[in-house]
Amino acid sequence: MTVLWSRADLEAATSGRFPSSGAGVIAGTGVSIDTRTLQPGDVFIALIGENSNGHAHAAAALAAGAAAVVAHEPCGDDPRILKVEDTLAALQGMARFARARFAGRMLAVTGSVGKTSVKDMLHAALGACGPTHCAVASYNNHWGVPLTLARLPAASAYCVCEIGMNHPGEIAPLAAMVRPDVAVVTTVAASHLGLMGSIDAIAQEKAELLLALPAGGIGVIPAGIAGNTHFERNATHVGAMLWRVGTTPECTARADDVAQDAHGSTFSLTLPGWRGVARVNAPGRHMAENAMLALAAAHAAGADMGRAVAGLATFRPGAGRGALAKVMHDNVALLDESYNASPASVRAALDLLGLVATGRRIAVLGDMLELGTFARHEHASLLPAVRANADAVFCCGPNMKILFDSLPPALRGAWAPDSTTLAPLVRAGLRAGDTVMVKGSLGSRMRHVVAALQADDAPVGPA
Ligand SMILES: Nc1ncnc2c1ncn2[C@@H]1O[C@H](COP(=O)(O)OP(=O)(O)OP(=O)(O)O)[C@@H](O)[C@H]1O
Ligand SMILES: [Mg+2]
């Protein structure tokens, strides 16, 4: 196993010191912030969380085989404990150190929706071209980004980081740590609108990522992105190129002949100096657009596109992000979109329902959260997309009540205050051959509805 962190490198990266008494070899092969998932050989960083203090687990980490513990509170005198000023700052120091010694191509992905999907598509595409290091899950915040970098093997060919944001000012410091060669912005849309205030403010924040590009670096954005001038200004400011991805002739990366089916999309793609046909095995226009961005970014990073296209074909959507499965008796199909929701992703999921359903189209929608004073408007304005793509609608939560009450009576399935109460109502309203799409913010717990449908193998209809 590759050694990521030696004694000298850990001290240099964190400005910390091991006790002078212990001169033994330190050979960290990984980095952990959680003893429940710690692997022997990991360097354990004792972070302070909202409801937890890693220092309380330092002894457990060492007992589980940690190569070292990084700590700023007293937690024993083991010679493997590296004393630092502040553990989060130490993790960030390790991230900068690992970034500095990395000679491969660095890619960063931000956007209102689609970050993890594009990051995982890049993982599949670039992984077919050379050793590729990627963020685990959605590790995209003030500890997730440095943790991803601190785990980066110096000899990787590619690294893909996901960068997220809930508040203004979050992207710039993370982008400066990542220092991407290729920066992808998937979308600018109303997510976290409550804290950001406007779509323009969101675009301005996302465009901060481009300021971390070097001269000659490449920004990859959808052709129709909102707040375009922010991206142009920032790319020009640092001397980076801007690649626009879309279906119109002036795009740098142009997709043609986009053919969608229930399991994915096929399209031809024209990039600077390359042309070919690609397939993504995740249904929906939004996943096709994500795939176009991922391939454009892979090309921008210098990947062998024959291999990248073959690699992309192995991508599958993550849990709760649009996989289609048959569930229950009577041929009921489930589109599990329960992972999370924002106005853009609910519209994408409704389109997907319209695309893949063979029988009746049933939409089950829980509240979209973090929209602040825009919540009423954003829920109400889903009506046209719902009318176009659903034959019956089940809703839960106070915000979705606004949408539910505006539905024509023929579309109204049922409304309930929460997902647990809604689940049996959905089940009772189903008929053989229906396709059910379940979506809502994580906090709306729509997975209860998914679990209830998956667990129930009785014939559909009223129990
Ligand atoms: N380009 C897109 N347009 C609209 N919806 C999308 C797009 N890409 C993905 N989605 C949908 O948005 C939801 C979240 O997708 P994904 O996890 O890729 O986004 P994310 O930006 O990483 O989210 P998070 O902020 O939670 O990390 C899923 O339901 C997915 O199907
Ligand atoms: Mg994510």
XYZ file of C-alpha atoms and ligand atoms in Angstrom:
495
model
C 0.000 0.000 0.000
C 1.300 3.465 -0.872
C 2.523 5.539 2.053
C 0.772 8.920 1.958
C 2.065 10.447 5.155
C 5.534 10.068 6.685
C 6.515 11.583 10.052
C 8.434 14.422 8.378
C 5.672 15.213 5.875
C 2.992 15.254 8.578
C 5.049 17.657 10.684
C 5.806 19.874 7.706
C 2.209 19.929 6.484
C 0.629 20.691 9.862
C 3.401 22.688 11.599
C 2.878 20.176 14.426
C 5.320 18.051 16.420
C 5.406 14.435 17.500
C 6.863 13.957 21.020
C 10.645 13.891 20.784
C 10.646 10.641 22.800
C 9.069 8.630 19.982
C 11.358 8.327 17.007
C 9.570 5.340 15.435
C 8.543 5.227 11.813
C 5.172 6.756 10.916
C 3.703 5.459 7.668
C 0.139 6.697 7.121
C -1.570 4.901 4.254
C -4.880 6.770 4.566
C -6.613 9.596 6.413
C -9.640 9.219 8.688
C -11.837 11.567 10.709
C -14.159 8.841 12.047
C -13.069 5.797 14.050
C -16.148 3.877 12.865
C -14.686 3.718 9.367
C -10.986 3.969 10.250
C -8.691 1.491 8.499
C -5.410 0.278 10.044
C -2.651 2.606 8.814
C -4.895 5.697 8.641
C -3.800 9.001 10.132
C -6.690 9.955 12.427
C -7.531 13.668 12.633
C -9.407 14.542 15.843
C -11.830 17.131 14.476
C -14.343 18.975 16.617
C -17.838 18.606 15.158
C -21.178 20.104 16.102
C -22.061 17.182 18.354
C -18.786 15.322 18.660
C -15.163 15.735 19.626
C -12.664 13.491 17.856
C -10.239 13.795 20.781
C -12.535 11.524 22.773
C -11.837 8.804 20.189
C -8.052 9.178 19.939
C -7.332 6.107 22.064
C -9.834 4.047 20.083
C -8.188 5.182 16.851
C -4.764 4.031 18.047
C -6.212 0.753 19.290
C -7.762 0.215 15.846
C -4.373 0.579 14.191
C -4.127 4.289 13.361
C -0.610 5.176 12.182
C -0.872 8.538 13.957
C -3.377 10.812 15.652
C -3.485 14.551 14.931
C -4.790 16.392 18.016
C -4.922 19.817 19.655
C -6.453 18.799 22.979
C -4.614 16.613 25.512
C -5.349 12.958 24.747
C -2.552 10.921 26.281
C 1.186 10.649 25.705
C 1.350 8.021 22.997
C 4.382 8.761 20.742
C 2.106 8.530 17.690
C 0.119 11.635 18.725
C 0.991 14.702 16.655
C 0.248 17.889 18.589
C -1.014 20.791 16.470
C -2.581 24.232 17.057
C -5.895 23.302 15.515
C -6.920 20.032 13.900
C -9.090 21.518 11.127
C -6.252 23.864 10.156
C -3.924 20.829 10.229
C -6.191 18.937 7.856
C -6.223 21.942 5.545
C -2.420 22.088 5.756
C -2.266 18.421 4.756
C -4.592 19.215 1.835
C -2.343 22.008 0.572
C 0.745 19.832 1.015
C -0.823 16.921 -0.887
C -2.004 19.275 -3.641
C 1.485 20.748 -3.988
C 3.180 17.377 -4.479
C 0.543 16.133 -6.949
C 1.696 16.339 -10.574
C -1.438 14.940 -12.246
C -4.441 16.839 -13.567
C -6.771 18.383 -10.992
C -10.480 18.774 -11.737
C -13.054 20.552 -9.571
C -16.833 20.312 -9.920
C -19.323 22.750 -8.447
C -22.920 23.684 -9.321
C -26.408 23.892 -7.855
C -27.276 20.315 -8.822
C -25.405 17.480 -10.498
C -22.023 17.827 -8.738
C -21.820 14.260 -7.463
C -23.278 12.877 -10.696
C -20.644 14.667 -12.811
C -17.892 13.800 -10.325
C -18.846 10.115 -10.468
C -19.084 10.254 -14.277
C -15.590 11.740 -14.353
C -14.430 8.992 -12.014
C -15.752 6.402 -14.454
C -14.370 8.170 -17.544
C -10.936 9.153 -16.185
C -10.563 5.914 -14.235
C -10.387 4.149 -17.613
C -7.473 6.411 -18.604
C -5.239 6.317 -15.516
C -5.210 6.160 -11.695
C -7.968 8.537 -10.566
C -8.595 9.822 -7.043
C -12.068 11.121 -6.225
C -14.034 12.628 -3.382
C -15.990 10.025 -1.414
C -19.762 10.569 -1.710
C -20.643 14.309 -1.542
C -17.562 15.337 0.473
C -17.741 18.936 -0.718
C -17.517 21.223 2.341
C -14.911 22.754 4.660
C -13.772 19.338 5.876
C -14.840 17.167 2.897
C -12.660 18.980 0.363
C -9.457 18.996 2.458
C -10.069 15.365 3.452
C -10.281 14.418 -0.238
C -6.999 16.212 -0.965
C -5.232 14.828 2.124
C -6.018 11.327 0.808
C -4.686 12.038 -2.688
C -1.835 9.720 -3.717
C 0.893 11.868 -5.299
C 1.243 9.438 -8.222
C -2.425 9.598 -9.343
C -2.972 10.768 -12.906
C -6.236 12.573 -12.101
C -8.022 13.944 -9.049
C -11.685 15.033 -9.025
C -12.931 17.221 -6.148
C -16.547 18.207 -5.486
C -17.000 21.736 -4.127
C -20.322 22.734 -2.561
C -21.803 25.751 -0.920
C -24.694 26.776 1.307
C -23.516 30.285 2.151
C -21.846 33.122 0.272
C -18.055 33.001 0.508
C -17.690 29.240 0.833
C -16.344 28.426 -2.626
C -13.304 30.707 -2.872
C -11.212 29.207 -0.016
C -12.002 25.640 -1.098
C -11.183 26.445 -4.732
C -7.867 28.011 -3.661
C -7.018 24.776 -1.829
C -7.936 22.572 -4.822
C -6.274 24.774 -7.506
C -7.978 22.996 -10.402
C -6.596 22.743 -13.930
C -10.145 22.140 -15.149
C -13.167 23.673 -13.378
C -16.684 22.431 -14.133
C -19.836 24.317 -13.143
C -22.771 21.964 -13.707
C -25.723 24.315 -13.213
C -26.821 27.579 -11.677
C -30.294 27.104 -10.232
C -32.408 27.720 -7.168
C -30.824 25.543 -4.481
C -30.219 27.153 -1.074
C -31.945 30.220 -2.516
C -33.061 31.146 0.987
C -29.482 31.840 2.069
C -28.160 33.133 -1.247
C -30.932 35.592 -2.108
C -30.958 35.452 -5.912
C -29.955 33.349 -8.901
C -27.457 36.035 -9.835
C -25.836 35.804 -6.405
C -25.608 32.025 -6.854
C -23.947 32.452 -10.277
C -21.488 34.949 -8.845
C -20.563 32.508 -6.090
C -20.131 29.530 -8.471
C -18.015 31.681 -10.795
C -15.500 32.074 -7.936
C -14.274 28.595 -8.853
C -12.901 29.921 -12.140
C -10.691 32.407 -10.273
C -8.696 29.455 -8.945
C -7.751 28.312 -12.484
C -4.244 29.001 -13.764
C -3.682 31.013 -16.947
C -4.493 28.581 -19.749
C -6.729 26.492 -17.462
C -10.163 25.498 -18.706
C -13.591 26.309 -17.304
C -16.387 24.006 -18.508
C -19.953 25.339 -18.293
C -23.332 24.615 -19.897
C -24.006 26.934 -22.832
C -27.226 28.313 -21.373
C -25.937 28.893 -17.829
C -27.610 31.666 -15.820
C -25.347 34.558 -14.848
C -23.057 34.025 -17.830
C -21.247 37.338 -17.453
C -19.785 36.290 -14.090
C -18.141 33.275 -15.721
C -16.816 35.278 -18.656
C -15.410 37.978 -16.423
C -13.630 35.582 -14.092
C -12.201 33.398 -16.877
C -10.840 36.497 -18.590
C -9.462 37.789 -15.291
C -7.189 34.747 -14.816
C -6.519 34.091 -18.506
C -8.438 30.800 -18.546
C -10.431 29.425 -21.472
C -14.164 28.880 -21.217
C -15.642 25.829 -22.915
C -19.399 25.974 -23.456
C -21.198 22.667 -23.626
C -24.556 22.281 -25.368
C -26.395 21.542 -28.556
C -26.080 24.836 -30.445
C -23.491 25.288 -33.227
C -21.361 27.852 -31.395
C -20.665 25.506 -28.445
C -17.058 24.425 -27.851
C -18.375 20.978 -26.959
C -21.416 20.278 -29.112
C -23.790 17.352 -28.712
C -25.992 16.218 -31.596
C -28.526 13.469 -32.146
C -29.358 13.080 -28.451
C -31.491 9.924 -28.222
C -33.102 9.208 -24.850
C -34.537 5.923 -23.624
C -35.714 4.567 -20.266
C -32.188 3.556 -19.247
C -30.018 6.361 -20.577
C -29.016 8.523 -23.516
C -26.768 8.256 -26.551
C -25.373 11.305 -28.337
C -22.600 12.328 -30.666
C -20.128 14.826 -29.296
C -17.804 17.220 -31.106
C -14.933 18.548 -29.002
C -11.906 20.573 -30.067
C -9.910 17.939 -31.985
C -12.166 14.959 -31.211
C -15.485 13.609 -32.377
C -17.341 10.470 -31.322
C -20.496 8.838 -29.994
C -21.095 8.405 -26.258
C -23.600 6.598 -24.078
C -24.586 7.309 -20.469
C -26.539 4.650 -18.608
C -28.627 6.971 -16.458
C -31.952 8.145 -17.849
C -33.059 11.738 -18.295
C -32.023 14.820 -20.186
C -30.227 16.160 -17.099
C -28.009 13.088 -16.892
C -27.214 13.410 -20.618
C -26.202 17.028 -19.988
C -24.082 15.965 -17.022
C -22.387 13.373 -19.240
C -21.606 15.986 -21.912
C -19.978 18.183 -19.259
C -18.005 15.236 -17.863
C -16.663 14.225 -21.279
C -15.795 17.818 -22.165
C -13.937 18.103 -18.834
C -12.141 14.792 -19.409
C -10.988 16.070 -22.807
C -9.949 19.373 -21.264
C -7.852 17.349 -18.804
C -6.078 15.625 -21.684
C -7.732 12.206 -21.354
C -7.732 9.590 -24.119
C -11.309 10.047 -25.289
C -11.801 6.520 -26.638
C -11.101 5.183 -23.166
C -13.034 7.969 -21.439
C -16.174 7.199 -23.451
C -15.847 3.487 -22.684
C -15.316 4.326 -19.005
C -18.343 6.605 -18.878
C -20.560 3.764 -20.083
C -19.854 1.970 -16.769
C -21.346 4.852 -14.722
C -24.594 4.108 -12.849
C -26.687 6.670 -10.923
C -26.090 6.809 -7.173
C -28.636 5.711 -4.561
C -31.801 7.813 -4.714
C -30.665 9.635 -7.866
C -32.950 8.252 -10.533
C -32.352 4.512 -10.800
C -35.419 2.722 -12.179
C -36.455 -0.591 -10.609
C -39.439 -2.885 -10.644
C -40.974 -3.172 -7.174
C -43.977 -4.844 -5.617
C -46.481 -7.055 -7.300
C -48.313 -6.080 -10.402
C -45.425 -4.620 -12.318
C -45.136 -1.350 -10.426
C -41.913 0.505 -11.315
C -40.135 2.849 -8.928
C -37.960 5.813 -9.842
C -36.081 6.426 -6.627
C -35.211 10.138 -6.552
C -35.433 10.355 -2.781
C -31.821 11.474 -2.201
C -32.515 15.221 -2.266
C -34.544 17.906 -4.005
C -34.313 21.437 -5.310
C -36.542 23.125 -7.907
C -34.214 22.150 -10.798
C -33.869 18.535 -9.742
C -37.629 18.119 -9.111
C -38.307 19.378 -12.644
C -35.650 16.994 -13.993
C -37.229 14.115 -12.060
C -40.725 14.963 -13.341
C -39.390 15.000 -16.918
C -37.773 11.655 -16.204
C -41.104 10.267 -14.983
C -42.698 11.425 -18.230
C -39.886 9.799 -20.204
C -39.689 6.356 -18.603
C -43.263 5.571 -17.483
C -45.151 2.984 -19.474
C -48.364 2.988 -17.419
C -49.821 5.718 -15.169
C -47.313 8.309 -13.996
C -47.418 8.812 -10.211
C -45.434 11.666 -8.625
C -44.774 11.514 -4.870
C -43.320 14.817 -3.701
C -42.023 15.980 -0.331
C -41.001 19.513 0.644
C -37.997 21.204 -0.917
C -36.082 22.791 1.971
C -33.662 25.726 2.362
C -35.661 28.007 0.053
C -36.463 30.603 2.731
C -38.958 33.227 1.604
C -38.894 31.758 -1.933
C -40.446 28.481 -0.737
C -44.053 29.369 -1.565
C -43.254 30.571 -5.046
C -40.890 27.690 -5.896
C -43.387 25.026 -4.790
C -46.303 26.664 -6.585
C -44.339 27.039 -9.811
C -43.859 23.279 -10.145
C -47.469 23.078 -11.376
C -46.791 23.132 -15.154
C -44.097 20.432 -14.881
C -46.421 18.298 -12.743
C -49.334 18.710 -15.161
C -47.111 17.764 -18.088
C -45.634 14.627 -16.538
C -47.956 13.116 -13.899
C -51.371 11.425 -13.861
C -51.656 11.440 -10.063
C -49.764 13.385 -7.410
C -49.168 12.541 -3.745
C -47.607 15.209 -1.543
C -46.371 15.629 2.018
C -45.169 18.577 4.050
C -46.470 22.125 4.503
C -44.784 23.537 1.370
C -46.030 20.829 -0.960
C -49.548 21.538 0.374
C -49.339 24.760 -1.671
C -48.742 22.757 -4.846
C -51.262 20.085 -3.907
C -54.072 22.601 -3.329
C -53.438 24.144 -6.753
C -53.743 20.814 -8.593
C -56.783 20.042 -10.724
C -58.916 17.573 -8.692
C -58.274 14.773 -11.210
C -54.538 14.839 -10.393
C -54.937 14.865 -6.606
C -53.882 11.607 -4.979
C -53.469 12.539 -1.318
C -51.621 14.970 0.930
C -50.189 14.116 4.381
C -48.167 16.130 6.903
C -45.131 13.816 6.643
C -43.688 10.961 4.587
C -44.502 8.219 7.117
C -48.176 9.129 7.035
C -48.130 9.472 3.254
C -46.550 6.068 2.492
C -49.686 3.915 3.054
C -51.828 6.427 1.132
C -49.508 6.110 -1.878
C -49.600 2.364 -1.660
C -53.396 2.285 -1.496
C -53.633 4.570 -4.531
C -51.454 2.439 -6.826
C -52.645 0.278 -9.689
C -50.930 -2.453 -11.686
C -48.396 -1.116 -14.203
C -47.922 2.289 -12.524
C -44.556 4.057 -12.471
C -43.934 5.911 -9.198
C -41.363 8.689 -8.833
C -40.469 9.670 -5.251
C -38.649 12.942 -4.586
C -38.061 15.445 -1.784
C -35.288 17.096 0.193
C -33.238 14.834 2.425
C -34.931 16.396 5.463
C -38.350 15.425 4.076
C -37.341 11.774 4.524
C -38.954 10.495 1.332
C -36.920 7.316 1.669
C -39.690 6.162 4.062
C -42.020 6.047 1.069
C -39.410 4.226 -1.028
C -38.769 1.723 1.768
C -42.489 1.119 2.236
C -42.975 0.416 -1.466
C -39.912 -1.802 -1.654
C -40.882 -3.770 1.444
C -44.475 -4.350 0.428
C -44.931 -7.335 -1.835
C -48.702 -7.566 -1.613
C -50.880 -6.802 -4.639
C -51.340 -3.049 -5.132
C -54.485 -1.046 -4.422
C -56.364 -0.556 -1.152
C -55.186 -3.054 1.503
N -28.028 18.705 -14.342
C -29.039 18.452 -13.501
N -30.204 19.150 -13.560
C -31.216 18.893 -12.710
N -31.176 17.918 -11.775
C -30.061 17.186 -11.669
C -28.928 17.412 -12.522
N -27.970 16.523 -12.186
C -28.448 15.785 -11.173
N -29.703 16.164 -10.857
C -30.562 15.629 -9.791
O -30.276 16.368 -8.622
C -30.200 15.523 -7.464
C -28.836 15.616 -6.836
O -27.857 15.129 -7.757
P -26.327 15.116 -7.367
O -26.148 14.325 -6.131
O -25.544 14.732 -8.556
O -26.131 16.660 -7.075
P -25.174 17.425 -6.038
O -25.011 18.771 -6.647
O -23.955 16.634 -5.777
O -26.036 17.527 -4.715
P -25.515 17.885 -3.182
O -25.531 19.392 -3.124
O -26.556 17.231 -2.346
O -24.153 17.310 -3.013
C -30.544 14.132 -7.977
O -31.900 13.934 -7.785
C -30.207 14.179 -9.448
O -30.975 13.265 -10.187
Mg -23.115 16.017 -4.024
